[in-house]
């Protein structure tokens, strides 16, 4: 099972508890750092631009390196977009597809959100603050990420500021300032094709998991994605935002295990 993480996030953003539940369910779990994240190499985007199709090819290259012919592909957020591209470009490598808090829509450069949705006012406020008062120190960078995490958390569980800060600081220690990563990934998403009409050709059994309180990729994006892929199953998670909160992990793991058990290796 290949886990593909989202914009600016490292492979370690996949919760250990979720990975453990998938492992206990009999899956061999692989999580990794996308290009420009974590311990992977950094890219001068102006000199070497890339799109989500390139990141999809990276993932298939990883499967090649691991000697894996086909995998259950699970993507979160931008990782779900990459997972769609894997299924479109390399259908024989995808046993099943799971997209969590994701979309097939293109990112509108004018609005900063996915076509068909509007940017939430709280995100607009956060965007404005980053532009007017760019973080200048490590602590300010961590605080900015913490503020964003709070906005995206949803109501399923109380926001745990201490634990979230610890995770952000851990990732910062592992890979340094993620501003470069986030900027490049935004460029990659904006430069990528709209998949709204393309995903109808996906033949891999597909599961769409989406929080009802997602402010980054609103729930209608997940509903539209599921409607566009023939035979797909939509699982709403009440109160979940654009995150993977601890109370939702047993349900998410159970749904993924059920979905992937229908297709053998």
C-alpha atoms as one frame of an Amber mdcrd trajectory, in Angstrom:
protein
   0.000   0.000   0.000   1.536   3.271  -1.176   0.634   6.352   0.889   1.011
   9.655  -0.979   1.017  12.800   1.144  -0.147  16.288   0.221   1.082  19.798
  -0.423   4.198  20.725   1.498   3.851  17.715   3.792   6.394  15.000   4.464
   5.696  11.290   4.396   5.846  11.373   8.181   2.602  13.400   8.139   0.784
  10.078   7.792  -0.160   9.287  11.419   1.727   6.372  12.919  -1.546   5.083
  14.362  -3.157   4.921  10.917  -0.134   3.177   9.438  -0.191   0.712  12.327
  -3.859  -0.095  11.807  -3.271  -0.694   8.096  -0.280  -2.879   8.887  -2.269
  -4.837  11.464  -4.851  -5.355   8.733  -2.254  -7.185   6.655  -1.012  -4.361
   4.435   2.654  -3.632   3.789   2.652   0.151   4.113   5.030   2.483   2.239
   5.072   6.210   2.990   7.610   8.505   1.404   8.659  12.119   0.861   7.467
  13.680  -2.384   9.882  15.680  -4.504  10.851  18.892  -2.672   9.737  17.559
   0.738  11.347  15.951   3.754  14.601  14.209   2.951  14.003  14.254  -0.818
  15.970  16.665  -2.997  15.071  20.326  -3.418  14.258  21.735  -6.848  14.865
  25.115  -8.457  11.355  25.342  -9.884  12.200  28.111 -12.349  14.924  25.937
 -13.875  13.156  22.578 -13.502   9.378  23.068 -13.291   7.203  20.063 -12.586
   3.530  19.152 -12.340   1.446  16.525 -10.594   2.040  14.139 -13.477   5.768
  14.308 -12.709   5.067  13.573  -9.045   2.918  10.636 -10.159   5.800   9.327
 -12.232   8.062   9.756  -9.182   5.717   7.501  -7.211   5.744   4.838  -9.916
   9.537   5.103 -10.007   9.522   4.355  -6.287   7.387   1.258  -6.895   9.889
   0.222  -9.567  12.739   0.647  -7.111  10.923  -1.435  -4.516  10.126  -4.140
  -7.041   6.384  -3.646  -6.612   4.353  -4.296  -9.738   1.058  -2.870  -8.484
  -0.095  -1.310  -5.226  -3.122  -0.048  -3.392  -2.593   3.718  -3.763  -3.875
   6.018  -1.026  -3.474   9.783  -1.385  -4.364  12.647   0.951  -5.112  16.168
  -0.300  -2.596  16.921  -3.091  -1.509  13.321  -2.614  -5.001  12.306  -3.712
  -4.501  14.344  -6.877  -1.185  12.591  -7.479  -2.927   9.260  -6.864  -5.503
  10.132  -9.536  -2.679  10.877 -11.975  -1.058   7.535 -11.170  -4.356   5.794
 -11.940  -4.721   7.778 -15.180  -1.146   7.430 -16.423  -0.238   4.003 -15.030
  -3.538   2.106 -14.559  -1.809  -1.260 -14.392   0.121  -0.178 -11.313  -2.980
   0.667  -9.237  -4.875  -2.178  -7.586  -7.240   0.229  -5.859  -7.389   3.996
  -5.461  -8.291   5.859  -2.277  -8.516   9.667  -2.296  -8.813  11.418   1.062
  -9.819  15.118   1.296  -8.941  15.572  -2.367 -10.368  16.848  -5.663 -10.127
  16.479  -9.419 -10.606  20.216 -10.001  -7.866  22.599 -11.034  -6.613  25.261
  -8.637  -7.847  28.675  -9.736  -4.930  31.140  -9.534  -7.345  34.062  -9.202
  -9.214  32.770  -6.171  -6.637  30.448  -4.627  -9.167  27.660  -4.370 -10.416
  24.757  -6.427 -12.806  25.518  -9.234 -16.343  25.068  -8.043 -15.591  26.274
  -4.502 -14.793  29.563  -2.789 -11.830  30.311  -0.545 -13.040  30.302   3.059
 -12.722  33.705   4.801 -10.528  32.240   7.549  -8.077  30.975   4.930  -8.164
  34.330   3.133  -7.312  36.004   6.427  -4.410  33.601   6.994  -3.155  34.176
   3.430  -3.265  37.939   3.917  -1.360  37.747   7.172   1.415  35.664   5.600
   1.796  38.224   2.809   1.681  41.297   5.034   3.816  39.868   7.836   5.947
  37.053   6.378   7.377  34.763   9.073  11.020  35.692   9.611  12.166  33.308
  12.343  11.860  29.580  12.958   9.353  30.205  15.733   7.235  32.439  13.498
   7.256  29.793  10.766   6.132  27.148  13.223   3.434  29.472  14.587   2.130
  30.163  11.075   1.795  26.434  10.404   0.131  25.979  13.788  -2.396  28.722
  12.996  -3.198  27.042   9.668  -3.587  23.646  11.323  -6.060  25.146  13.787
  -8.134  26.616  10.949  -8.228  23.284   9.115  -8.890  21.069  12.128 -12.691
  20.696  12.015 -14.897  19.964  15.020 -14.519  16.189  15.239 -11.927  16.564
  17.991 -10.702  19.468  20.131  -7.636  21.092  18.610  -4.555  19.850  20.492
  -2.198  22.802  20.219   0.675  21.229  22.161   0.667  17.982  20.180   0.299
  19.796  16.862   3.147  22.165  17.683   5.331  19.185  18.558   4.593  17.528
  15.190   5.301  20.739  13.258   8.549  21.312  15.169   9.575  17.678  14.541
   9.019  18.063  10.821  10.878  21.380  10.849  13.823  19.715  12.565  13.759
  16.872  10.031  13.635  19.000   6.891  13.974  22.692   7.751  11.826  25.562
   6.509   8.990  24.245   4.332   8.210  27.593   2.674  10.164  26.583  -0.443
   8.310  23.274  -0.572   4.863  24.803  -0.214   5.547  27.453  -2.850   6.819
  24.889  -5.345   3.919  22.531  -4.716   1.418  25.342  -5.224   3.149  26.125
  -8.524   2.978  22.452  -9.482  -0.748  22.239  -8.729  -1.469  25.420 -10.671
   0.538  24.147 -13.639  -1.296  20.817 -13.673  -4.250  19.771 -15.767  -7.838
  19.789 -14.605  -8.838  16.150 -14.131 -12.590  16.717 -13.725 -13.386  15.219
 -17.127 -10.461  12.771 -17.137 -11.162  10.818 -13.959 -14.202   9.234 -15.589
 -11.763   6.919 -17.362 -10.271   5.587 -14.116 -10.942   1.860 -13.911  -9.310
   1.125 -10.538 -11.858   0.511  -7.766 -12.049   3.887  -6.047 -12.857   5.032
  -2.516 -13.325   8.726  -1.715 -13.075   9.764   1.946 -13.874  13.381   2.750
 -14.557  15.465   5.835 -17.787  17.420   5.985 -15.982  20.424   7.516 -13.052
  20.633   5.103 -12.248  24.303   4.457  -9.321  23.702   2.082 -11.048  21.273
  -0.298 -14.721  21.681   0.623 -16.907  18.597   0.841 -18.520  19.290  -2.536
 -15.123  18.628  -4.102 -15.056  15.113  -2.694 -18.653  14.529  -3.697 -17.897
  15.693  -7.255 -14.827  13.466  -7.439 -16.795  10.411  -6.360 -19.581  11.224
  -8.821 -17.092  11.525 -11.683 -15.384   8.148 -11.182 -17.618   5.240 -12.226
 -18.435   2.838  -9.412 -16.613   4.829  -6.734 -17.757   4.919  -3.118 -17.997
   8.161  -1.110 -17.496   8.001   2.653 -18.233  11.284   4.451 -16.557  11.788
   7.839 -18.746  14.076   9.930 -16.841  16.923  11.575 -13.509  16.131   9.921
 -11.657  19.069   8.424  -8.626  19.049   6.150  -6.641  16.806   8.450  -6.415
  13.258   9.772  -7.662  13.558  13.370  -7.158  10.715  15.822 -10.899   9.988
  16.346 -11.334   9.450  12.593  -8.419   7.063  12.122 -10.194   3.816  13.112
 -12.994   4.579  10.614 -10.556   5.626   7.875  -8.415   2.518   8.389 -11.475
   0.262   8.436 -12.839   1.754   5.210  -9.472   1.459   3.446  -8.977  -2.132
   4.590 -12.479  -3.067   3.458 -11.960  -1.355   0.111  -8.570  -2.917  -0.561
  -9.623  -6.384   0.531 -11.790  -6.629  -2.587  -8.777  -6.784  -4.875  -5.843
  -9.135  -4.302  -2.222  -8.572  -5.216
